[in-house]
PDB file of C-alpha atoms in Angstrom:
ATOM      1  CA  MET R   1      59.898 -85.980  -7.963  1.00  0.00           C
ATOM      2  CA  ALA R   2      63.650 -85.231  -8.485  1.00  0.00           C
ATOM      3  CA  GLY R   3      64.684 -82.077  -9.926  1.00  0.00           C
ATOM      4  CA  TYR R   4      61.130 -80.553  -9.721  1.00  0.00           C
ATOM      5  CA  LYS R   5      61.286 -76.797  -9.280  1.00  0.00           C
ATOM      6  CA  GLU R   6      58.414 -75.748  -6.988  1.00  0.00           C
ATOM      7  CA  GLU R   7      58.530 -72.268  -7.887  1.00  0.00           C
ATOM      8  CA  VAL R   8      58.168 -71.330 -11.555  1.00  0.00           C
ATOM      9  CA  THR R   9      58.625 -67.535 -12.801  1.00  0.00           C
ATOM     10  CA  LEU R  10      57.862 -66.354 -16.195  1.00  0.00           C
ATOM     11  CA  ASN R  11      59.709 -63.422 -17.933  1.00  0.00           C
ATOM     12  CA  GLU R  12      57.787 -60.278 -18.963  1.00  0.00           C
ATOM     13  CA  ARG R  13      57.576 -61.516 -22.625  1.00  0.00           C
ATOM     14  CA  ASP R  14      56.291 -65.011 -21.396  1.00  0.00           C
ATOM     15  CA  SER R  15      53.903 -63.636 -18.804  1.00  0.00           C
ATOM     16  CA  LEU R  16      52.273 -61.259 -21.712  1.00  0.00           C
ATOM     17  CA  GLN R  17      52.185 -64.019 -24.123  1.00  0.00           C
ATOM     18  CA  ASP R  18      50.169 -66.187 -21.480  1.00  0.00           C
ATOM     19  CA  MET R  19      47.774 -63.372 -20.958  1.00  0.00           C
ATOM     20  CA  LEU R  20      47.260 -62.864 -24.538  1.00  0.00           C
ATOM     21  CA  ASN R  21      46.438 -66.658 -24.960  1.00  0.00           C
ATOM     22  CA  PHE R  22      44.084 -66.579 -21.948  1.00  0.00           C
ATOM     23  CA  GLU R  23      42.118 -63.667 -23.532  1.00  0.00           C
ATOM     24  CA  LYS R  24      41.889 -65.456 -26.805  1.00  0.00           C
ATOM     25  CA  GLU R  25      40.514 -68.437 -25.027  1.00  0.00           C
ATOM     26  CA  LEU R  26      38.257 -66.450 -23.128  1.00  0.00           C
ATOM     27  CA  MET R  27      37.033 -64.970 -26.363  1.00  0.00           C
ATOM     28  CA  ASN R  28      36.259 -68.256 -27.729  1.00  0.00           C
ATOM     29  CA  ALA R  29      34.517 -69.464 -24.631  1.00  0.00           C
ATOM     30  CA  TYR R  30      32.103 -66.504 -24.907  1.00  0.00           C
ATOM     31  CA  SER R  31      31.674 -66.992 -28.533  1.00  0.00           C
ATOM     32  CA  VAL R  32      30.411 -70.588 -27.666  1.00  0.00           C
ATOM     33  CA  CYS R  33      28.130 -69.159 -24.928  1.00  0.00           C
ATOM     34  CA  MET R  34      26.688 -66.751 -27.314  1.00  0.00           C
ATOM     35  CA  ALA R  35      25.791 -69.297 -29.867  1.00  0.00           C
ATOM     36  CA  GLU R  36      24.106 -71.380 -27.310  1.00  0.00           C
ATOM     37  CA  GLY R  37      22.138 -68.835 -25.256  1.00  0.00           C
ATOM     38  CA  VAL R  38      18.634 -68.715 -25.354  1.00  0.00           C
ATOM     39  CA  SER R  39      17.517 -65.348 -23.709  1.00  0.00           C
ATOM     40  CA  LYS R  40      18.318 -61.834 -24.746  1.00  0.00           C
ATOM     41  CA  GLY R  41      19.587 -60.734 -21.430  1.00  0.00           C
ATOM     42  CA  TYR R  42      22.133 -63.576 -21.075  1.00  0.00           C
ATOM     43  CA  CYS R  43      23.253 -63.107 -24.767  1.00  0.00           C
ATOM     44  CA  ASN R  44      23.694 -59.475 -23.937  1.00  0.00           C
ATOM     45  CA  LEU R  45      25.655 -60.068 -20.797  1.00  0.00           C
ATOM     46  CA  ILE R  46      27.981 -62.654 -22.843  1.00  0.00           C
ATOM     47  CA  LYS R  47      28.472 -60.071 -25.647  1.00  0.00           C
ATOM     48  CA  GLU R  48      29.573 -57.552 -23.059  1.00  0.00           C
ATOM     49  CA  ASN R  49      32.053 -59.858 -21.624  1.00  0.00           C
ATOM     50  CA  TRP R  50      33.342 -60.911 -24.938  1.00  0.00           C
ATOM     51  CA  GLU R  51      33.939 -57.285 -25.903  1.00  0.00           C
ATOM     52  CA  GLU R  52      35.719 -56.680 -22.772  1.00  0.00           C
ATOM     53  CA  ALA R  53      37.834 -59.610 -23.366  1.00  0.00           C
ATOM     54  CA  ALA R  54      38.439 -58.349 -26.790  1.00  0.00           C
ATOM     55  CA  GLU R  55      39.669 -54.899 -25.463  1.00  0.00           C
ATOM     56  CA  ASP R  56      41.987 -56.675 -22.958  1.00  0.00           C
ATOM     57  CA  ARG R  57      43.508 -58.803 -25.857  1.00  0.00           C
ATOM     58  CA  LEU R  58      44.043 -55.670 -27.821  1.00  0.00           C
ATOM     59  CA  LYS R  59      45.686 -53.895 -24.749  1.00  0.00           C
ATOM     60  CA  VAL R  60      48.123 -56.973 -24.222  1.00  0.00           C
ATOM     61  CA  TYR R  61      48.821 -57.304 -27.898  1.00  0.00           C
ATOM     62  CA  LEU R  62      49.747 -53.573 -28.291  1.00  0.00           C
ATOM     63  CA  MET R  63      51.926 -53.842 -25.111  1.00  0.00           C
ATOM     64  CA  MET R  64      53.618 -56.560 -26.483  1.00  0.00           C
ATOM     65  CA  THR R  65      54.371 -54.479 -29.839  1.00  0.00           C
ATOM     66  CA  GLU R  66      55.578 -51.753 -27.774  1.00  0.00           C
ATOM     67  CA  LYS R  67      58.135 -53.969 -26.120  1.00  0.00           C
ATOM     68  CA  ASP R  68      59.049 -55.362 -29.330  1.00  0.00           C
ATOM     69  CA  TYR R  69      57.722 -58.875 -28.251  1.00  0.00           C
ATOM     70  CA  ALA R  70      55.358 -58.944 -31.205  1.00  0.00           C
ATOM     71  CA  ARG R  71      55.576 -57.497 -34.619  1.00  0.00           C
ATOM     72  CA  VAL R  72      52.811 -56.412 -36.889  1.00  0.00           C
ATOM     73  CA  ASN R  73      53.318 -57.229 -40.571  1.00  0.00           C
ATOM     74  CA  SER R  74      51.455 -55.222 -43.031  1.00  0.00           C
ATOM     75  CA  ALA R  75      49.854 -57.164 -45.866  1.00  0.00           C
ATOM     76  CA  PRO R  76      50.516 -55.964 -49.431  1.00  0.00           C
ATOM     77  CA  GLU R  77      48.002 -53.909 -50.950  1.00  0.00           C
ATOM     78  CA  GLU R  78      47.182 -56.017 -53.709  1.00  0.00           C
ATOM     79  CA  MET R  79      46.489 -58.923 -51.393  1.00  0.00           C
ATOM     80  CA  LEU R  80      44.005 -56.760 -49.418  1.00  0.00           C
ATOM     81  CA  LYS R  81      42.253 -55.824 -52.557  1.00  0.00           C
ATOM     82  CA  GLU R  82      42.178 -59.427 -53.522  1.00  0.00           C
ATOM     83  CA  ARG R  83      40.609 -60.466 -50.194  1.00  0.00           C
ATOM     84  CA  LYS R  84      38.066 -57.478 -50.381  1.00  0.00           C
ATOM     85  CA  ARG R  85      36.942 -58.661 -53.871  1.00  0.00           C
ATOM     86  CA  ASN R  86      36.648 -62.281 -52.693  1.00  0.00           C
ATOM     87  CA  TYR R  87      34.552 -61.176 -49.683  1.00  0.00           C
ATOM     88  CA  GLU R  88      32.402 -58.882 -52.058  1.00  0.00           C
ATOM     89  CA  LYS R  89      31.699 -61.795 -54.353  1.00  0.00           C
ATOM     90  CA  ILE R  90      30.761 -64.106 -51.470  1.00  0.00           C
ATOM     91  CA  LYS R  91      28.361 -61.407 -50.035  1.00  0.00           C
ATOM     92  CA  ARG R  92      26.826 -61.062 -53.288  1.00  0.00           C
ATOM     93  CA  GLU R  93      26.322 -64.753 -53.847  1.00  0.00           C
ATOM     94  CA  LEU R  94      24.625 -65.067 -50.334  1.00  0.00           C
ATOM     95  CA  ALA R  95      22.203 -62.284 -50.650  1.00  0.00           C
TER      96      ALA R  95
END
């Protein structure tokens, strides 16, 4: 193939984003496995793996925020209160 570059290197930001995406996909896969599992031992193992992937995802995200590759935008207080009221309403309806 003409113009094909055999070696591709990612910069730090792209590498961290790739790692973050991988951890998210891994968490999704473990979630499916938990939903399909039929033995307690299997489900516990998958849950432990899911929790480890969640911790790794958070570590990568925090590293990205430290390096200013990602930003956390705080939600307005009123929006948080509204979401909490909606959640409580749904919770009461399901009880």
